[in-house]
mmCIF file of C-alpha atoms in Angstrom:
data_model
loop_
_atom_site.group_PDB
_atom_site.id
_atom_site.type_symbol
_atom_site.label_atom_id
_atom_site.label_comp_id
_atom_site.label_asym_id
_atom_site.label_seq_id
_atom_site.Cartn_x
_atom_site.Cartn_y
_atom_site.Cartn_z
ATOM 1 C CA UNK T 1 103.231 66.596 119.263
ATOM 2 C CA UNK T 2 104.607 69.871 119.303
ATOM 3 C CA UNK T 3 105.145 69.935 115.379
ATOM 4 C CA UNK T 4 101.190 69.054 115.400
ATOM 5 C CA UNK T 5 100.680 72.177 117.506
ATOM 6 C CA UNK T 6 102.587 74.346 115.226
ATOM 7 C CA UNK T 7 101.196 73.268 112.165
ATOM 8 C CA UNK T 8 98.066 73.674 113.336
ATOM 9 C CA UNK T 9 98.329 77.321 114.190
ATOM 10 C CA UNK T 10 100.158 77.554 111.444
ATOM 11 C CA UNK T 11 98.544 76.634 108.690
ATOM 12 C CA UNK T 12 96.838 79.868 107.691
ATOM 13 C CA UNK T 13 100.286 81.767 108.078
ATOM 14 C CA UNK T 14 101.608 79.361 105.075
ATOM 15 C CA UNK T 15 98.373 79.819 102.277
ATOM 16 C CA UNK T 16 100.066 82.328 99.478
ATOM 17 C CA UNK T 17 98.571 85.127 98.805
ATOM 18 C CA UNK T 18 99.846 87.699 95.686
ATOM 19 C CA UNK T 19 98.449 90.841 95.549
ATOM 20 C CA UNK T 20 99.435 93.023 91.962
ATOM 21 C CA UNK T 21 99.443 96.561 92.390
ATOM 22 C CA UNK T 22 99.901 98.301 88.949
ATOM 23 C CA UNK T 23 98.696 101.347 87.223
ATOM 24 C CA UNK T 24 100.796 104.738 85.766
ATOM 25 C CA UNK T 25 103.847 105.630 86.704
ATOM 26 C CA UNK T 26 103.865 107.944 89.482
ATOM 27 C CA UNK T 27 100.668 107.177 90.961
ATOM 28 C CA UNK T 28 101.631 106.250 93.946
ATOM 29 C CA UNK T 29 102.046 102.193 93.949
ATOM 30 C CA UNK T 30 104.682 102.049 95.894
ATOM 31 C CA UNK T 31 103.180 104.352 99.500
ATOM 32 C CA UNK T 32 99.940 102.207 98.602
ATOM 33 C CA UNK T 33 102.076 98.797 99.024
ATOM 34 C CA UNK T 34 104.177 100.267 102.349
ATOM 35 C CA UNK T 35 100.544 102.048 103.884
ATOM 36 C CA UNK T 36 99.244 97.853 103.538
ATOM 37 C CA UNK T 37 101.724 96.338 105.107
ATOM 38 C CA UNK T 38 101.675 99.045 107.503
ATOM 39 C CA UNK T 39 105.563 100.325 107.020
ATOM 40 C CA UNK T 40 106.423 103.675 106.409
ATOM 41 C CA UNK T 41 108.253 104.804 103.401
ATOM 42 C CA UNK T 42 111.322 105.369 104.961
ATOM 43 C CA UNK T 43 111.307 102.115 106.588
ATOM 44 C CA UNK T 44 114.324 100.026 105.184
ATOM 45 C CA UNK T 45 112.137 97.429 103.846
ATOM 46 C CA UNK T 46 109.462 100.115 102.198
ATOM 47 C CA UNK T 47 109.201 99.782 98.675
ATOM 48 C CA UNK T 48 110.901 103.025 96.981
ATOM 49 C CA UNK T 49 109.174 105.975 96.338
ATOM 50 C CA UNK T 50 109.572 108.908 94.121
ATOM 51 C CA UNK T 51 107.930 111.619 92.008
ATOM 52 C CA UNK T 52 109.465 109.958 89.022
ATOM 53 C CA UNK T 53 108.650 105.894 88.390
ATOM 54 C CA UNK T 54 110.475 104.213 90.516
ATOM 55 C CA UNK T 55 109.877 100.786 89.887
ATOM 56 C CA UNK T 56 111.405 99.284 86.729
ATOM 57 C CA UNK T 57 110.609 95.386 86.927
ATOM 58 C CA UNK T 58 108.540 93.238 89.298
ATOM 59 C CA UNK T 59 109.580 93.868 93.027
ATOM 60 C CA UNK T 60 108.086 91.672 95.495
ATOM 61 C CA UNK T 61 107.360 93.189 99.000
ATOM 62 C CA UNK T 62 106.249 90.374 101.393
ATOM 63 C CA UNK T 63 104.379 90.925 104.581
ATOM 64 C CA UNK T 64 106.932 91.691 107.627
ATOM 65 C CA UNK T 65 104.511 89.658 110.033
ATOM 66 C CA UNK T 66 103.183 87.217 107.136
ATOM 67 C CA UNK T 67 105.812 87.255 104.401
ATOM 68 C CA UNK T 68 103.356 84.523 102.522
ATOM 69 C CA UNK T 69 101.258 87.286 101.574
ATOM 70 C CA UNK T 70 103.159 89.266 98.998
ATOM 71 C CA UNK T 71 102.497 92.616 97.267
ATOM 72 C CA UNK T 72 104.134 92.916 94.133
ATOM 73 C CA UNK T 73 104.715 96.770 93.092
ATOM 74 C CA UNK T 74 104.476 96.281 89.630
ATOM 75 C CA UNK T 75 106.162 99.023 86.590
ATOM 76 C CA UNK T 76 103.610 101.693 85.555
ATOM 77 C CA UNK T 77 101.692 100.516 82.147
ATOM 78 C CA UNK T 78 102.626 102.177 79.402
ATOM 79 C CA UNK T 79 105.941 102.459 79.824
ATOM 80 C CA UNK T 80 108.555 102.178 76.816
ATOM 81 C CA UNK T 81 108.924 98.820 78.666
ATOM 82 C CA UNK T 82 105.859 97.817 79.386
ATOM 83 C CA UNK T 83 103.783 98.895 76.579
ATOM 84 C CA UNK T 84 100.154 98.057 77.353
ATOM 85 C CA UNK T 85 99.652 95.733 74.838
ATOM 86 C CA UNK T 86 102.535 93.459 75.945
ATOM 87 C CA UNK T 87 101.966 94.308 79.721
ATOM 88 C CA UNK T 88 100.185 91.382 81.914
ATOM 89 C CA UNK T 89 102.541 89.054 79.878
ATOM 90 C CA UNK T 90 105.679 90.845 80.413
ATOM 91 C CA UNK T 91 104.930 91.139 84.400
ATOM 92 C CA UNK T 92 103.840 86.972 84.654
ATOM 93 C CA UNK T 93 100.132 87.774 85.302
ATOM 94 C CA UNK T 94 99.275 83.917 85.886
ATOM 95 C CA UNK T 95 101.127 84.160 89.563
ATOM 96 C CA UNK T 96 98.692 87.169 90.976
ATOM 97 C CA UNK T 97 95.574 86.235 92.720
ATOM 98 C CA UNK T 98 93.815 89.963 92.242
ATOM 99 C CA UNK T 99 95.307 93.041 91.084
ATOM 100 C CA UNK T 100 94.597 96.594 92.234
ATOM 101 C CA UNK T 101 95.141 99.728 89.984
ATOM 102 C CA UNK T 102 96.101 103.087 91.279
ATOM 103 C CA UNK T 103 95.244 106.253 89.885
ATOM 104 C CA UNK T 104 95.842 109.710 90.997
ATOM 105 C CA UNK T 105 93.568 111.253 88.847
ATOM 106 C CA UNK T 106 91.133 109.564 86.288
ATOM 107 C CA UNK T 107 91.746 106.160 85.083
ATOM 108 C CA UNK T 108 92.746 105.934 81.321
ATOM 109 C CA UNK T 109 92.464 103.826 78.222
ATOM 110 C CA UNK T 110 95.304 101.438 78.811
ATOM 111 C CA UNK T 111 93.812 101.321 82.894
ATOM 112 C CA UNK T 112 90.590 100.174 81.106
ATOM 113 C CA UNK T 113 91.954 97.789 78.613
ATOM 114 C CA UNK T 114 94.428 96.104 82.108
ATOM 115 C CA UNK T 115 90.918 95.646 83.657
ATOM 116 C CA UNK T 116 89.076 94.027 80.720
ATOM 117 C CA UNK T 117 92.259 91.515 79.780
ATOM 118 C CA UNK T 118 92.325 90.540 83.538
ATOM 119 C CA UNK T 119 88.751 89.751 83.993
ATOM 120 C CA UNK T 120 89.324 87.503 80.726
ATOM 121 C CA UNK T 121 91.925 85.507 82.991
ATOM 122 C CA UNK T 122 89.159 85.554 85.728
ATOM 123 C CA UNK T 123 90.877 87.313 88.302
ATOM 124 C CA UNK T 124 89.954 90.057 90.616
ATOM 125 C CA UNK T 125 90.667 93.621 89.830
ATOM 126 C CA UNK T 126 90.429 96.941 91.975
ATOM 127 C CA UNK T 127 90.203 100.854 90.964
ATOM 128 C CA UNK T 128 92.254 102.400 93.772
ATOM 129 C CA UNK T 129 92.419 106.639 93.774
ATOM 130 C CA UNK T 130 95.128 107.793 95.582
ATOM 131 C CA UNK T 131 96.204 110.876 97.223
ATOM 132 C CA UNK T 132 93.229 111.786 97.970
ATOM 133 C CA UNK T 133 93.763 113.327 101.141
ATOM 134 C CA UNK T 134 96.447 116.134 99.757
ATOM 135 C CA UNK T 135 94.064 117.173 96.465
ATOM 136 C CA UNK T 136 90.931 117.553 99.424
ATOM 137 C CA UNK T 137 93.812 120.075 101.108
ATOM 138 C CA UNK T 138 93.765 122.043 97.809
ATOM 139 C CA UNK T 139 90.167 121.891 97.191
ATOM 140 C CA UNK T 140 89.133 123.545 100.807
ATOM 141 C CA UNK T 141 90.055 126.705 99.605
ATOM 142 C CA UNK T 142 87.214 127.224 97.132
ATOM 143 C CA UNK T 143 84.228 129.005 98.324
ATOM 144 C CA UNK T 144 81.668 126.898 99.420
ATOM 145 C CA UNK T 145 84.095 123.799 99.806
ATOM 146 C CA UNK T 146 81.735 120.511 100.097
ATOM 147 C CA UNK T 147 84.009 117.257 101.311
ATOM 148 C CA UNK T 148 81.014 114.737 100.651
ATOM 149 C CA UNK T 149 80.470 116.439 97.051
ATOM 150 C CA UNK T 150 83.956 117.030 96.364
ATOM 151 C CA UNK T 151 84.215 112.929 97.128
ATOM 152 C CA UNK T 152 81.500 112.496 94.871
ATOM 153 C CA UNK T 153 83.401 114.438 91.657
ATOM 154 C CA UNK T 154 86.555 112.680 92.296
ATOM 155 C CA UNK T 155 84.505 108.960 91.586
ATOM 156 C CA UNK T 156 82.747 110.678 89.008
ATOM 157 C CA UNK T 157 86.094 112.041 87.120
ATOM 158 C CA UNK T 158 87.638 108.822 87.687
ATOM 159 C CA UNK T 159 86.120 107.262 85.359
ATOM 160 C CA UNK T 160 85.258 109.606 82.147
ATOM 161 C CA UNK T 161 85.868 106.658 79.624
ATOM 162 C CA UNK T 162 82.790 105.411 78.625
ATOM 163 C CA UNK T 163 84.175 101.153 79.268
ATOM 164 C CA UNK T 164 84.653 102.118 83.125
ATOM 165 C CA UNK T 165 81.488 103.921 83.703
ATOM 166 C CA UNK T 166 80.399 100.951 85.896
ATOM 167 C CA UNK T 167 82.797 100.291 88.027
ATOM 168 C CA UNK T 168 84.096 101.184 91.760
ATOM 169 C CA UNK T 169 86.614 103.333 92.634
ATOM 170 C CA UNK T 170 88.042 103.281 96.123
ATOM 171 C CA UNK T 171 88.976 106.759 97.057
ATOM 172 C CA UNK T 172 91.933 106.098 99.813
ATOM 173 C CA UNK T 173 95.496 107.933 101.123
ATOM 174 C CA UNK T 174 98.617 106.321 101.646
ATOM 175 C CA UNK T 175 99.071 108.140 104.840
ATOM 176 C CA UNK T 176 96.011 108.497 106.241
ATOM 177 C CA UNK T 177 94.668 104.971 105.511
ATOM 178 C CA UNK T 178 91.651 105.456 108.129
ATOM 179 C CA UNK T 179 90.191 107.757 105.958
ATOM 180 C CA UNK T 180 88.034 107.431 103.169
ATOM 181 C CA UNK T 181 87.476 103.663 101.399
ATOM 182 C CA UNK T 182 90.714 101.921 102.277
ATOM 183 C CA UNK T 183 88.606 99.621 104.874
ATOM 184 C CA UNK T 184 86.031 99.435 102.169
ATOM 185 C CA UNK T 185 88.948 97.927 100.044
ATOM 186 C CA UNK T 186 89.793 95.474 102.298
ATOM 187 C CA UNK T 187 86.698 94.360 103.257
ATOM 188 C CA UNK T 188 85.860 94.074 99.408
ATOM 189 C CA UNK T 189 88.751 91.820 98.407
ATOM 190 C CA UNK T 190 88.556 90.005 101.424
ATOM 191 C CA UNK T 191 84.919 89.250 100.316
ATOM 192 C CA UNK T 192 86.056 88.237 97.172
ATOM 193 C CA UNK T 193 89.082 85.980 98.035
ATOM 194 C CA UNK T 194 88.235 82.293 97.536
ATOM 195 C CA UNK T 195 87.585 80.770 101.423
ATOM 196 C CA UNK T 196 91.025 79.394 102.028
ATOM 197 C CA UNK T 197 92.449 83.358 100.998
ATOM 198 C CA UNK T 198 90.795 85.165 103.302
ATOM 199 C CA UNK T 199 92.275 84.400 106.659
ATOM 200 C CA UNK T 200 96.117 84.757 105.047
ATOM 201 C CA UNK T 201 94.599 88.633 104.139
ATOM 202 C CA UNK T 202 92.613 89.204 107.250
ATOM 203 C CA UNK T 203 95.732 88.328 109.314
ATOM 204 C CA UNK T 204 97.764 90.789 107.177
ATOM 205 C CA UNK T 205 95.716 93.880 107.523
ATOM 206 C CA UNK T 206 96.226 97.001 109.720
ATOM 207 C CA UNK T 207 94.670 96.545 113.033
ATOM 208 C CA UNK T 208 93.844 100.326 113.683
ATOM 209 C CA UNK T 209 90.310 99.697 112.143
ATOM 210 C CA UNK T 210 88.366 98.181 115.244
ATOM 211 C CA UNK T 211 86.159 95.863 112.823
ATOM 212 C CA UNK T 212 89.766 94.264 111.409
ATOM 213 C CA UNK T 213 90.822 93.802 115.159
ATOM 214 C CA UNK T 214 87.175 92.238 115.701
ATOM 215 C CA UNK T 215 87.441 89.884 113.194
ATOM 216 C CA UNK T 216 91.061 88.777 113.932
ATOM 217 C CA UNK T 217 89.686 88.403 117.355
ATOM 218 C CA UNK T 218 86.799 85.601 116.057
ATOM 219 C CA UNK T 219 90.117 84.251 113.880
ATOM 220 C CA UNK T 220 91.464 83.125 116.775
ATOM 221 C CA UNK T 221 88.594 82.312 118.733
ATOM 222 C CA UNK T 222 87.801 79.566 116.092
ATOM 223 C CA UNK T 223 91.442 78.279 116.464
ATOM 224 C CA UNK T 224 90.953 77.285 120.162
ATOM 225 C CA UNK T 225 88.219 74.457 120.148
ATOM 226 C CA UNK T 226 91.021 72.394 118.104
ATOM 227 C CA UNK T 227 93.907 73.570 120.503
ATOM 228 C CA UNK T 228 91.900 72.574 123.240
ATOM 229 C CA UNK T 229 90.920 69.150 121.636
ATOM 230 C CA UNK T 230 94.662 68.377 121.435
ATOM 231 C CA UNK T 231 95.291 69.483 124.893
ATOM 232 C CA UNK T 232 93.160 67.069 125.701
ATOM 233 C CA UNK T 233 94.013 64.078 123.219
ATOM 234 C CA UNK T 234 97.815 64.627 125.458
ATOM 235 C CA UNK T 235 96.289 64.396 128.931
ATOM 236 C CA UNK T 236 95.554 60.535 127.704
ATOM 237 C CA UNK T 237 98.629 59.683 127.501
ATOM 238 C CA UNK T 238 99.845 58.897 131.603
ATOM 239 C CA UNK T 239 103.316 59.975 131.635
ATOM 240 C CA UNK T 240 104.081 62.527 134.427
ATOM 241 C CA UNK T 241 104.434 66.151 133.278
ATOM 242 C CA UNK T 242 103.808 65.727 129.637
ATOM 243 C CA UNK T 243 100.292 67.296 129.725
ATOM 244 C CA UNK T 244 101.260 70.457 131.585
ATOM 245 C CA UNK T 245 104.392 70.606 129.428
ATOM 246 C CA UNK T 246 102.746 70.528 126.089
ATOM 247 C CA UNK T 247 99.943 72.753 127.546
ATOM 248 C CA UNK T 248 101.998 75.111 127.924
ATOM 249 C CA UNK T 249 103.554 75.186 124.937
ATOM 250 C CA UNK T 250 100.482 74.848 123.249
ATOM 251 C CA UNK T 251 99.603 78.401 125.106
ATOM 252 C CA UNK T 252 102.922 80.295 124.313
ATOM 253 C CA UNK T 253 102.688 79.331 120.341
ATOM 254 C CA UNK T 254 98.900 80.536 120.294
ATOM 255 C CA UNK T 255 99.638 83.709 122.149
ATOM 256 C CA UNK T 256 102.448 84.475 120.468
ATOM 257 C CA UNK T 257 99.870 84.503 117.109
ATOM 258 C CA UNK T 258 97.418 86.363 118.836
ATOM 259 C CA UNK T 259 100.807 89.021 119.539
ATOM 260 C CA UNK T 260 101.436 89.233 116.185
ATOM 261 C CA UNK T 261 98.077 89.562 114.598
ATOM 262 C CA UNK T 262 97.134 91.913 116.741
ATOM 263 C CA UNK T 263 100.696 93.771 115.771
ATOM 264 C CA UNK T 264 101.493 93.934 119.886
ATOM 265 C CA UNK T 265 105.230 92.415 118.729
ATOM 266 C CA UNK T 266 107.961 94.697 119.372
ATOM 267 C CA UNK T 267 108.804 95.077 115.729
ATOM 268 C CA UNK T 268 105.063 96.253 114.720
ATOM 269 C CA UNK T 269 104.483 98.373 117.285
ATOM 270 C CA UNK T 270 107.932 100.372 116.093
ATOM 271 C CA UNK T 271 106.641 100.356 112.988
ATOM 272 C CA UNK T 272 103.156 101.671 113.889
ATOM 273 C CA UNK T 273 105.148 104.277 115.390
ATOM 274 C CA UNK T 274 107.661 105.209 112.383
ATOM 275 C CA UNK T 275 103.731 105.789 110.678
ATOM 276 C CA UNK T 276 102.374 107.277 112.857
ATOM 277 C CA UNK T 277 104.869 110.039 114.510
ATOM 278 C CA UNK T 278 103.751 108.592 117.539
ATOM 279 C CA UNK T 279 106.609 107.257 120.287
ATOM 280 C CA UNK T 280 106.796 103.564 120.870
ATOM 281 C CA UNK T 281 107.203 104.873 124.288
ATOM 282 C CA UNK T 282 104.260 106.329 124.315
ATOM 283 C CA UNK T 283 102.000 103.334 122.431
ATOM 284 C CA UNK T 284 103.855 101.049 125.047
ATOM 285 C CA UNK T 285 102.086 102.751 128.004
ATOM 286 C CA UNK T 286 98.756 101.933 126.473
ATOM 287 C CA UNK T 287 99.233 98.249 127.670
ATOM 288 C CA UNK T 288 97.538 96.980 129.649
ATOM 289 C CA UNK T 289 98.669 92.699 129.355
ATOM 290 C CA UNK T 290 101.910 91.713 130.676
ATOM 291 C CA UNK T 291 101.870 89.620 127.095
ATOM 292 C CA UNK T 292 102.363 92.889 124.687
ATOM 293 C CA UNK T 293 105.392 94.167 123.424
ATOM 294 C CA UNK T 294 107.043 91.510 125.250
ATOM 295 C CA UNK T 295 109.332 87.878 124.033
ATOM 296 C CA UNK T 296 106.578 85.275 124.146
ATOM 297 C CA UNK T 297 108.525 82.773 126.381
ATOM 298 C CA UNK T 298 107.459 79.556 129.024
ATOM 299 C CA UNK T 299 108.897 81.743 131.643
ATOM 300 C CA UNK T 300 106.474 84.573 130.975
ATOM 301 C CA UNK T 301 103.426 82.849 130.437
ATOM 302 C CA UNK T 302 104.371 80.258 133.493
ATOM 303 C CA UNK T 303 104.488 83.817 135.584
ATOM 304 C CA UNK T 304 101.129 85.105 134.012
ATOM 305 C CA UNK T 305 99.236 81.754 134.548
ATOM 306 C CA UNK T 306 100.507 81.701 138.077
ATOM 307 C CA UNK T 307 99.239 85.279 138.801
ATOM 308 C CA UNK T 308 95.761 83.716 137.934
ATOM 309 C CA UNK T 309 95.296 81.331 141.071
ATOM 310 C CA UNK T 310 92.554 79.540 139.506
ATOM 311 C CA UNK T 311 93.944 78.641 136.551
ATOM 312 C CA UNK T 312 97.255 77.214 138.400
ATOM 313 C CA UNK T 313 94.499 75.329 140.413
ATOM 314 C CA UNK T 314 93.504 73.630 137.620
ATOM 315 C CA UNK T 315 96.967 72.659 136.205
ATOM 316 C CA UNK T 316 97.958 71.231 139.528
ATOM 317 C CA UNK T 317 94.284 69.145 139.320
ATOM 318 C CA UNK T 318 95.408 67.694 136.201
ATOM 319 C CA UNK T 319 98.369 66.307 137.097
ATOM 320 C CA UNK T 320 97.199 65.142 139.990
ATOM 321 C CA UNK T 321 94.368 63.241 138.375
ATOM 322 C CA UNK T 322 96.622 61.292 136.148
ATOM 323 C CA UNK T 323 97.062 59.499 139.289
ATOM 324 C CA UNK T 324 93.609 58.166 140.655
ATOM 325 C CA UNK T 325 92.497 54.888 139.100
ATOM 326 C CA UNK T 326 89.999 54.286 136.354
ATOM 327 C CA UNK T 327 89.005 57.939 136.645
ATOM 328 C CA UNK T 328 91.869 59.448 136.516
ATOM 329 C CA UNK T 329 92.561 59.658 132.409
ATOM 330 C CA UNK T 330 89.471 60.834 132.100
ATOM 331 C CA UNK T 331 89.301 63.552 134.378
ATOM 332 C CA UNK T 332 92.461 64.693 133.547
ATOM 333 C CA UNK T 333 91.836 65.192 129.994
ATOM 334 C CA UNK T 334 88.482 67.263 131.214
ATOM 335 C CA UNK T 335 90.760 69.566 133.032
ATOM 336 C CA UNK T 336 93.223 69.634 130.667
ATOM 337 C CA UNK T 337 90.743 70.933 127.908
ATOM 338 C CA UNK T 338 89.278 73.416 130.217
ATOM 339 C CA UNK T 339 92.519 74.890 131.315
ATOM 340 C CA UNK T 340 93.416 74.940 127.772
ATOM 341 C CA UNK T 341 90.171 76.488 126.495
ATOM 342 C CA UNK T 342 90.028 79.136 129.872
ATOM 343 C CA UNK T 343 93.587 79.932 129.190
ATOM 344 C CA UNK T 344 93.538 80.765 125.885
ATOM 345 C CA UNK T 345 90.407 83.104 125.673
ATOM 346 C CA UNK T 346 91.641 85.032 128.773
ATOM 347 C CA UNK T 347 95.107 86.193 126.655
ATOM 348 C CA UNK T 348 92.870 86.198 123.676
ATOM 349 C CA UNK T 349 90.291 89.263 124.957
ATOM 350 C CA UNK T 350 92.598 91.032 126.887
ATOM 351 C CA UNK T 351 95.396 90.989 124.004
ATOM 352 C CA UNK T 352 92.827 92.020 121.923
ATOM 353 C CA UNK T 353 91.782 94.852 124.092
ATOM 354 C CA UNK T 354 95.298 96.125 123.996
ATOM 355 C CA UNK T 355 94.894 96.025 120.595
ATOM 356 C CA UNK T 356 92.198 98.333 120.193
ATOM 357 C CA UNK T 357 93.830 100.714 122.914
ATOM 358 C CA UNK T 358 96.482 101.223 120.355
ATOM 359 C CA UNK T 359 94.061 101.642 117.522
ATOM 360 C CA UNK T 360 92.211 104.525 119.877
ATOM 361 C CA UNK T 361 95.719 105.798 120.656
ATOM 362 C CA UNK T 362 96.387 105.852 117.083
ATOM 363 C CA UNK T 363 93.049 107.750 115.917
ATOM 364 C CA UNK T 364 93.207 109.788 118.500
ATOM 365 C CA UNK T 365 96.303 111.314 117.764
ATOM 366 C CA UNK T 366 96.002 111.583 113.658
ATOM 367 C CA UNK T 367 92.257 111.681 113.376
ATOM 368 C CA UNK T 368 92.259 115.434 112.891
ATOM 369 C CA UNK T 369 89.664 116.818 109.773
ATOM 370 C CA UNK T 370 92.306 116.794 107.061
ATOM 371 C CA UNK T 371 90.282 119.772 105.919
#
C-alpha cells in the first residue's frame, strides 16, 4: 500500500524533462543553467563559469530537488568543434525536448540557422538575452537614461538579421532572475510543454515568483482528492491500526513534497541563501510551520497533528468506528477521508504561506532599482 502511495505522489517527480541551453561561447549558458535550478555559481554542483567557453562537450546538470529534469549546458556554436553546420548532430539533438539560446548581445547567423534546423525537428526553441542587468548599469549614465526604452533597443538589436525579425527575445539576468522576462520564460515554455511536461517544469522552478508558488500550491491541491480516496479505500480493510498507520504515512510522504516544492528543505533554503547573500539564519526565522526546514518524520507530524485537537479527534473516531457493527466500515472510511483531506490542505496553505514569506524575504532584500 505504501509503494501505491509513493508512486502516486511520485509520478510527476519521474516524467523526463531535457532542457538544451546553447548559443556562443561566452554568453553566459552556464549562470543561466545554475540561476534555473536556483544554485549559485560557486555552488559545488553549479555548472562552470568563465569569461572564456567553458564548456567543451555536453554536460548534464540535473535538478538538485528533481534530478529528472535536466539542463544540458551545451558547447557554444561555432566552435572549431562544433561548427554550425555539424552542430545539433554533434550534441544528439533527438534527446532535448526544447532548447533555449543565449545571447549577450544580438543573435547571429549561425543563432538563426540553430533556430530554423530545430523547428524542422519540431521542437521548441527560445531567444534568451542575458546580462541584461549589468549593460542597464552602463547605460544609466547617459543623459536622459530611459529603462523601458533602453529595454525596448536591446529586443530591437537582438535581432538585426532579417530571418529573426519575428521572433521573441526574453530579456533576463542570471543574478537577478526576478527582473525582467525570466518569469515570462517560464511561463512560456511551460505553456508550450506537451500536458504530461508541465508539472515535471512547474515543480522545478524558483519559488520566489508568488504566481510559481501559486501554481505549485493548486499542484498539490489536485494531488489530495486521490490521497484521500486511498485513505479511504485502507479504512475498509478492519485490521486494528492499519488505517491510522498508513494515514499517516500517507501525510508525511505528501508533506514532505509540498517541503520540497516549495524549496522549505534544508538543502534549498541554503542554497537560496548562497544566491541570495541572505543568512539561512535569517530566512529560517521567517517560518512560521513547525514543518519547514525541518526532517519530515512520523514523529513530527504525529506531534503537529496532535497540537490540532480536532484533527486527533477524528483519528481516534476512526479507529474506534472500525469497531461498531454494520456501520462501522463505513463510517470509518468517511472519517478516514476527511482526516486525510483536512490534514493535508492545513500543511498544504500554511507551507505554502511560508513559502511566499521567503519569496517576500527574498525581494525584499535584493529588489533594489538596479539602476
Amino acid at each position: 500500500m505504501e509503494a501505491r502511495m509513493a508512486e502516486n505522489l511520485d509520478r510527476t517527480s519521474k516524467i523526463p524533462l531535457n532542457i538544451a541551453v546553447t548559443g556562443g561561447s561566452g554568453n553566459g549558458k552556464s549562470s543561466f543553467v545554475n540561476a534555473f535550478r536556483g544554485i549559485d555559481d560557486n555552488d559545488d554542483h553549479a555548472a562552470p563559469t568563465g569569461v572564456r567557453e567553458t564548456t567543451i562537450e555536453v554536460k548534464e546538470y540535473p535538478h538538485p530537488n528533481y534530478p529528472n529534469v535536466i539542463f544540458s549546458d551545451l558547447p557554444g556554436i561555432g566552435t572549431t568543434k562544433f561548427p554550425a553546420s555539424k552542430y545539433l548532430k554533434l550534441v544528439g539533438f533527438k534527446k532535448f525536448d526544447l532548447f533555449i539560446i543565449i545571447s549577450v548581445d544580438r543573435f547571429t547567423e549561425n543563432d538563426a540557422k540553430l533556430a530554423k534546423e530545430i523547428k524542422k525537428m519540431g521542437k521548441k526553441f527560445y531567444f534568451v538575452r542575458s546580462r541584461v542587468d549589468i549593460d542597464l548599469q552602463s547605460e544609466q549614465r547617459k543623459k536622459d537614461f530611459s529603462e523601458q526604452k533602453t529595454l525596448a533597443k536591446m529586443r530591437e538589436d537582438c535581432v538585426k538579421s532579417e530571418c529573426l525579425k519575428l521572433i521573441h527575445v526574453f530579456l533576463v539576468s542570471n543574478h537577478h532572475i526576478h527582473l525582467y522576462d525570466f518569469s515570462l520564460l517560464q511561463d512560456t515554455i511551460e505553456r508550450d510543454l506537451p500536458d504530461h511536461m508541465k508539472d515535471a517544469l512547474l515543480l522545478a522552478s524558483p519559488s520566489i515568483f508568488p504566481d510559481i508558488i501559486e501554481k505549485k500550491k493548486k499542484f498539490f491541491q489536485r494531488q489530495i482528492w486521490g490521497l484521500t480516496a486511498l485513505s479511504g479505500v485502507v479504512a475498509a480493510v478492519p485490521l486494528p491500526g492499519l488505517s491510522i498507520g498508513v494515514d499517516l504515512a500517507l501525510v508525511v510522504g505528501a508533506v514532505t513534497h509540498y517541503v520540497v516544492g516549495f524549496g522549505l528543505d534544508i538543502p534549498s533554503l541554503r542554497r537560496t541563501a548562497d544566491r541570495t547573500g541572505i543568512s539561512y539564519d535569517e530566512l529560517k526565522a521567517v517560518l512560521q510551520s513547525q514543518l519547514a526546514a525541518q526532517e519530515i518524520t512520523k514523529e513530527l507530524v504525529t506531534k503537529v497533528i496532535l497540537q490540532l485537537s480536532s484533527r486527533a479527534a477524528l483519528l481516534v473516531a476512526e479507529e474506534v468506528s472500525t469497531f461498531i457493527p454494520i456501520v462501522g466500515i463505513p463510517l470509518s472510511m468517511a472519517f478516514s477521508a476527511a482526516t486525510t483531506y483536512k490534514l493535508l490542505k492545513l500543511f498544504l496553505d500554511v507551507l505554502a504561506e511560508d513559502a511566499q514569506r521567503i519569496s517576500d524575504r527574498v525581494l525584499k532584500a535584493i529588489l533594489t532599482p538596479v539602476c
